[in-house]
Coordinates of C-alpha atoms in Angstrom, one line a residue:
M243 CA -132.5 -77.0 -22.4
D244 CA -130.7 -80.6 -23.5
T245 CA -127.6 -80.3 -25.1
S246 CA -126.8 -83.2 -27.7
V247 CA -123.1 -84.1 -27.9
T248 CA -121.1 -86.5 -30.2
N249 CA -117.8 -87.3 -30.1
C250 CA -116.1 -87.6 -33.7
I251 CA -112.2 -87.9 -35.1
N252 CA -111.8 -84.5 -35.6
G253 CA -114.0 -82.8 -33.3
I254 CA -117.7 -82.9 -31.7
I255 CA -120.7 -82.3 -32.8
I256 CA -122.9 -80.1 -30.6
N257 CA -126.5 -79.9 -31.1
G258 CA -126.1 -81.1 -35.1
D259 CA -123.0 -78.3 -35.3
F260 CA -119.5 -79.0 -35.8
Y261 CA -116.6 -77.9 -33.7
K262 CA -113.0 -78.8 -34.4
R263 CA -110.8 -80.1 -31.1
G264 CA -108.7 -77.3 -29.4
T265 CA -111.6 -74.6 -30.5
K266 CA -112.8 -72.5 -27.5
A267 CA -116.5 -73.9 -28.0
V268 CA -115.3 -77.7 -27.4
D269 CA -113.7 -76.5 -24.4
V270 CA -116.6 -74.5 -22.8
Q271 CA -119.0 -77.3 -23.9
L272 CA -116.2 -80.1 -22.4
Q273 CA -115.9 -78.3 -19.2
C274 CA -120.0 -77.8 -18.8
N275 CA -120.8 -81.5 -19.6
L276 CA -118.3 -82.5 -17.0
L277 CA -119.7 -80.3 -13.8
T278 CA -123.4 -80.7 -14.7
D279 CA -122.9 -84.3 -14.4
G280 CA -124.9 -85.0 -11.4
Q281 CA -124.8 -88.5 -10.7
S282 CA -121.1 -88.4 -9.0
K283 CA -118.5 -86.1 -8.1
F284 CA -115.4 -85.4 -10.5
S285 CA -112.6 -88.0 -10.5
I286 CA -110.3 -89.2 -12.8
K287 CA -112.9 -91.7 -13.7
T288 CA -114.9 -89.0 -15.2
I289 CA -111.8 -88.3 -17.8
K290 CA -109.8 -91.5 -18.0
D291 CA -111.7 -92.4 -21.3
N292 CA -111.4 -88.9 -22.9
P293 CA -108.1 -87.8 -23.8
V294 CA -109.3 -84.2 -25.1
A295 CA -110.3 -83.7 -21.3
M296 CA -107.3 -85.3 -19.6
K297 CA -105.0 -82.7 -21.8
Y298 CA -107.4 -79.6 -20.9
Y299 CA -107.5 -80.3 -17.2
T300 CA -103.8 -81.9 -16.4
G301 CA -101.7 -81.2 -19.8
F302 CA -100.9 -85.2 -20.2
L303 CA -102.1 -86.6 -23.6
D304 CA -104.2 -89.4 -21.8
Y305 CA -105.1 -91.7 -18.8
K306 CA -102.1 -93.8 -19.7
H307 CA -99.7 -90.5 -19.7
F308 CA -101.5 -89.6 -16.4
M309 CA -100.6 -92.9 -14.4
F310 CA -97.2 -92.9 -15.6
F311 CA -96.4 -89.9 -13.9
F312 CA -98.1 -91.0 -11.2
G313 CA -96.3 -93.9 -10.9
I314 CA -92.9 -92.4 -10.7
L315 CA -93.5 -90.3 -7.8
G316 CA -92.9 -93.7 -6.0
P317 CA -94.5 -95.4 -2.9
A318 CA -94.6 -92.3 -1.1
V319 CA -98.0 -91.1 -2.3
N320 CA -99.8 -93.7 -0.5
H321 CA -98.9 -92.3 2.4
L322 CA -101.1 -88.9 1.5
Q323 CA -103.9 -90.7 1.9
S324 CA -105.1 -89.5 5.5
R325 CA -108.3 -91.5 7.2
S326 CA -110.7 -88.2 6.8
S327 CA -110.2 -87.9 3.5
R328 CA -112.3 -88.4 1.2
L329 CA -110.0 -88.1 -2.1
T330 CA -107.6 -91.1 -3.4
P331 CA -104.1 -90.0 -4.0
V332 CA -104.9 -90.3 -7.6
N333 CA -107.9 -87.7 -7.4
Q334 CA -105.6 -85.6 -5.0
L335 CA -103.1 -85.7 -8.1
L336 CA -105.8 -84.8 -10.3
L337 CA -107.1 -81.7 -8.3
T338 CA -103.8 -80.3 -8.1
L339 CA -102.7 -80.5 -11.8
I340 CA -106.3 -79.0 -12.4
K341 CA -105.1 -76.0 -9.9
L342 CA -102.1 -75.8 -12.1
R343 CA -103.0 -76.1 -15.3
Q344 CA -106.4 -74.0 -15.1
A345 CA -106.0 -71.9 -11.9
K346 CA -109.2 -72.6 -10.3
D347 CA -110.7 -71.3 -7.9
D348 CA -110.5 -73.3 -4.3
V349 CA -114.2 -72.8 -4.3
E350 CA -114.9 -74.2 -7.6
L351 CA -112.7 -77.2 -7.3
S352 CA -114.8 -77.9 -4.0
F353 CA -117.9 -78.4 -6.1
M354 CA -116.2 -80.4 -8.7
F355 CA -114.8 -82.7 -6.1
R356 CA -117.2 -82.5 -3.4
V357 CA -115.4 -81.5 -0.7
S358 CA -115.0 -78.6 1.6
E359 CA -113.2 -75.9 0.4
A360 CA -110.6 -75.9 3.3
T361 CA -109.9 -79.6 2.4
V362 CA -108.8 -78.4 -1.3
S363 CA -106.7 -75.8 0.2
K364 CA -104.8 -78.3 2.3
T365 CA -104.7 -81.0 -0.1
I366 CA -102.9 -78.1 -2.7
I367 CA -100.3 -77.4 -0.3
K368 CA -99.5 -80.7 0.3
W369 CA -99.2 -82.0 -3.2
I370 CA -97.4 -78.8 -4.0
N371 CA -94.4 -79.6 -1.3
F372 CA -94.8 -83.2 -2.1
L373 CA -94.6 -82.5 -5.9
Y374 CA -91.4 -80.3 -5.6
F375 CA -89.1 -82.7 -3.2
Q376 CA -90.0 -86.0 -5.5
L377 CA -89.2 -84.0 -8.8
K378 CA -86.1 -82.2 -7.1
E379 CA -85.2 -86.3 -6.7
I380 CA -84.9 -86.0 -10.6
N381 CA -81.4 -84.8 -12.0
I382 CA -82.8 -82.6 -14.8
W383 CA -79.0 -81.6 -15.5
P384 CA -77.7 -83.8 -18.3
S385 CA -74.1 -84.7 -18.6
Q386 CA -72.1 -83.3 -21.6
S387 CA -72.2 -86.4 -23.8
T388 CA -76.2 -86.5 -23.4
V389 CA -76.6 -83.2 -24.8
Q390 CA -74.3 -83.8 -27.7
Q391 CA -76.0 -86.9 -28.3
H392 CA -80.0 -85.6 -28.7
M393 CA -78.8 -82.0 -30.2
P394 CA -80.6 -80.9 -33.1
T395 CA -78.5 -81.1 -36.6
G396 CA -78.8 -77.1 -37.1
F397 CA -77.6 -76.6 -33.8
K398 CA -74.5 -78.6 -33.9
R399 CA -73.5 -76.9 -37.3
L400 CA -73.9 -73.4 -35.8
F401 CA -73.3 -73.7 -32.0
P402 CA -71.8 -77.1 -31.1
H403 CA -70.4 -76.7 -27.8
T404 CA -73.8 -75.1 -26.1
R405 CA -75.0 -76.9 -23.0
V406 CA -77.6 -74.9 -22.0
L407 CA -80.1 -71.8 -23.1
L408 CA -80.8 -69.2 -20.6
D409 CA -83.8 -66.5 -20.1
A410 CA -85.8 -65.3 -17.1
T411 CA -89.2 -65.4 -16.8
E412 CA -92.0 -63.4 -14.2
I413 CA -94.8 -64.5 -12.6
P414 CA -97.5 -61.7 -11.3
I415 CA -98.3 -61.5 -7.8
Q416 CA -101.0 -59.7 -5.7
K417 CA -99.4 -56.3 -4.3
P418 CA -97.9 -56.7 -1.1
S419 CA -99.2 -54.7 2.1
N420 CA -95.9 -54.1 3.3
V421 CA -94.1 -51.2 1.5
N422 CA -90.6 -52.6 1.1
S423 CA -91.6 -56.1 -0.4
Q424 CA -93.8 -54.0 -2.8
S425 CA -90.4 -52.0 -3.8
A426 CA -88.8 -55.4 -3.9
T427 CA -91.0 -57.4 -6.3
F428 CA -91.9 -54.3 -8.5
S429 CA -90.6 -55.3 -11.8
T430 CA -89.9 -52.2 -14.1
Y431 CA -90.2 -54.5 -17.4
K432 CA -93.9 -55.9 -16.4
H433 CA -94.7 -53.0 -14.5
K434 CA -96.6 -55.1 -12.0
N435 CA -95.4 -57.1 -8.5
T436 CA -93.8 -60.5 -9.8
L437 CA -91.6 -63.1 -8.9
K438 CA -88.4 -63.9 -11.1
A439 CA -86.7 -67.1 -11.8
M440 CA -84.1 -68.0 -14.5
I441 CA -84.6 -70.9 -16.6
G442 CA -82.4 -73.0 -18.5
C443 CA -83.0 -75.7 -21.5
T444 CA -80.9 -77.7 -23.2
P445 CA -80.8 -77.0 -27.2
H446 CA -83.1 -79.9 -27.6
G447 CA -85.9 -78.0 -25.3
C448 CA -85.8 -80.2 -22.4
V449 CA -85.4 -78.0 -19.3
S450 CA -82.2 -78.4 -17.4
Y451 CA -82.7 -75.7 -15.0
V452 CA -85.1 -73.6 -12.7
S453 CA -83.7 -71.1 -10.5
D454 CA -85.3 -69.9 -7.0
C455 CA -87.6 -66.9 -7.2
Y456 CA -86.7 -63.6 -6.3
G457 CA -88.6 -60.2 -6.3
G458 CA -89.2 -59.0 -9.7
S459 CA -86.6 -55.8 -9.1
V460 CA -83.6 -58.1 -9.1
S461 CA -81.4 -58.3 -12.4
D462 CA -80.8 -61.2 -14.3
R463 CA -77.5 -61.0 -13.7
Q464 CA -77.9 -61.0 -9.6
I465 CA -80.2 -64.3 -10.5
I466 CA -77.2 -66.0 -12.4
E467 CA -74.6 -64.9 -9.4
R468 CA -76.7 -66.1 -6.9
S469 CA -77.5 -69.4 -8.6
P470 CA -75.3 -72.8 -8.0
L471 CA -74.3 -72.3 -12.3
C472 CA -72.0 -69.7 -11.0
K473 CA -71.4 -70.7 -7.7
E474 CA -70.8 -74.3 -8.3
A475 CA -69.9 -74.0 -12.1
S476 CA -67.3 -76.6 -12.5
K477 CA -70.1 -79.0 -11.5
Y478 CA -72.3 -78.1 -14.2
F479 CA -69.7 -77.0 -16.9
E480 CA -67.0 -78.5 -18.5
R481 CA -64.0 -76.9 -20.7
N482 CA -65.2 -74.7 -23.6
D483 CA -68.9 -75.1 -23.3
S484 CA -70.9 -72.5 -23.9
I485 CA -74.2 -70.7 -22.6
M486 CA -76.4 -69.0 -25.2
A487 CA -78.6 -66.2 -23.4
D488 CA -80.1 -62.6 -24.5
R489 CA -78.1 -59.6 -24.7
G490 CA -79.4 -58.6 -21.5
I491 CA -77.8 -61.0 -19.5
M492 CA -74.4 -59.8 -19.5
V493 CA -72.4 -62.6 -17.3
Q494 CA -69.5 -63.1 -19.6
D495 CA -66.9 -62.2 -17.3
V496 CA -68.9 -64.2 -14.5
F497 CA -68.0 -67.5 -16.4
A498 CA -64.8 -66.5 -18.2
S499 CA -62.7 -68.0 -15.0
N500 CA -64.1 -71.7 -15.8
N501 CA -63.7 -71.5 -19.7
V502 CA -67.1 -71.0 -20.2
F503 CA -68.1 -69.0 -22.8
V504 CA -71.4 -66.9 -23.0
N505 CA -73.1 -66.5 -26.7
T506 CA -75.3 -63.2 -26.6
P507 CA -76.6 -60.9 -29.1
T508 CA -73.9 -58.1 -30.3
M509 CA -74.0 -54.9 -28.2
L510 CA -73.3 -51.5 -30.4
K511 CA -71.2 -49.9 -27.8
G512 CA -71.6 -46.4 -29.3
K513 CA -71.7 -48.0 -33.0
S514 CA -74.5 -46.3 -35.3
Q515 CA -74.7 -50.0 -36.8
L516 CA -73.8 -53.4 -36.3
E517 CA -70.9 -54.6 -38.6
P518 CA -72.3 -57.3 -41.4
K519 CA -70.7 -60.5 -39.9
D520 CA -72.3 -59.7 -36.3
V521 CA -75.5 -59.2 -38.2
V522 CA -75.3 -62.3 -39.5
R523 CA -74.0 -63.9 -35.9
D524 CA -77.1 -61.9 -34.0
R525 CA -79.7 -63.5 -36.7
R526 CA -77.9 -67.1 -36.3
I527 CA -78.0 -66.8 -32.3
A528 CA -81.9 -65.3 -32.4
S529 CA -82.9 -68.3 -34.4
K530 CA -82.1 -70.8 -31.8
R531 CA -82.4 -68.5 -28.8
I532 CA -85.7 -68.5 -29.4
D533 CA -86.4 -72.4 -28.3
I534 CA -85.9 -71.3 -24.8
E535 CA -89.2 -68.8 -25.3
R536 CA -90.9 -71.6 -26.8
V537 CA -90.0 -73.8 -23.7
I538 CA -91.2 -71.0 -21.5
G539 CA -94.5 -70.6 -23.1
L540 CA -95.2 -74.0 -23.2
S541 CA -94.9 -74.6 -19.5
K542 CA -97.2 -71.3 -18.6
T543 CA -100.0 -73.4 -20.1
F544 CA -100.1 -74.0 -16.7
K545 CA -102.3 -71.0 -16.1
L546 CA -101.7 -70.5 -12.6
L547 CA -98.1 -68.9 -13.4
K548 CA -100.3 -66.3 -15.3
K549 CA -102.7 -65.6 -12.6
E550 CA -101.5 -63.2 -9.9
L551 CA -100.6 -65.3 -6.8
A552 CA -102.4 -64.9 -3.8
A553 CA -100.5 -63.6 -0.8
N554 CA -100.7 -66.5 1.3
K555 CA -99.4 -69.0 -1.7
L556 CA -95.8 -66.4 -2.1
T557 CA -93.8 -68.9 0.1
L558 CA -94.8 -71.5 -2.4
G559 CA -93.9 -69.8 -5.4
S560 CA -90.3 -71.1 -6.0
R561 CA -91.8 -74.6 -5.9
I562 CA -94.7 -74.1 -7.9
V563 CA -92.5 -72.6 -10.6
Y564 CA -90.3 -75.5 -10.5
I565 CA -93.3 -78.2 -10.5
C566 CA -94.4 -76.2 -13.8
F567 CA -91.3 -76.2 -15.7
S568 CA -90.0 -79.8 -14.3
M569 CA -93.2 -81.3 -15.8
T570 CA -92.8 -79.9 -19.2
N571 CA -90.2 -82.9 -19.6
F572 CA -92.8 -85.1 -19.3
R573 CA -94.5 -83.9 -22.6
P574 CA -93.4 -84.4 -25.9
A575 CA -90.0 -82.1 -27.5
I576 CA -91.2 -79.3 -29.0
V577 CA -87.9 -78.9 -30.6
N578 CA -87.0 -81.0 -33.9
D579 CA -84.1 -83.3 -34.7
W580 CA -83.2 -81.2 -37.5
A581 CA -83.8 -77.7 -35.9

């Protein structure tokens, strides 16, 4: 049966029925229409004039936004075009972003782009490595003056010396066959095998730090102790800077020698209840610390971070996490100027 689809300002009309943009019905119909076009293979031309499709598949607002990101990758991107490849560099990037954004299987991507499954796999691995090294060239750790300049009004009033908000995140992986690897990656918090990383953002919601990934059994403190934030603290922090973190990240002693204060909710330490002033302080910390959780949630709209990472891609785990979180900085800020 033929399907009639008409685009309008606030949604689309499917067979006479109106659906608001962003609903599941719209996303499914959009996907079906694009995949059932038998006249041509899927490419950037398929969605360049459709901002809804562009955001769904890549996370970028529109074609101009997508090409801006492609442009910042530099001239090296042109060397990724091999003689045997049927995909241009732009379409290789599109394929990779669809993999990250929608976590599609390689076989489905091969149908969409009319290439072999092996070509899809090779393209994704090549571009994951390329994107990682290109994005690593961007210094995402801002200076103290930059953080202060863009700090939201409410944040500056309550915690004016905050340099970074820290929180850990985990991504699921397939259960390793090796018993020792199973133990090293098992997370008692998630009750499954995971990779774990420490994420940092500025008070304005810009991702400013992404650690390497470790097995899910590692503690938050261990990740920070192994990180350059701790080993090279003088490069990252200035005197009287402060870090905001969850109560589980107990690293006050680690940064004390550099005169960096760690703001965490108060521990009971044997008390039956907190003092009123501590309750007020903890509520203020919680109201601001939630921004790092929102940033992590935004980054996990790249669905590959929610899907069990295949065993043959574990070595790319740290790079995939870094790419997904770094690309969040190319999207509109989620923290208001007055927050």
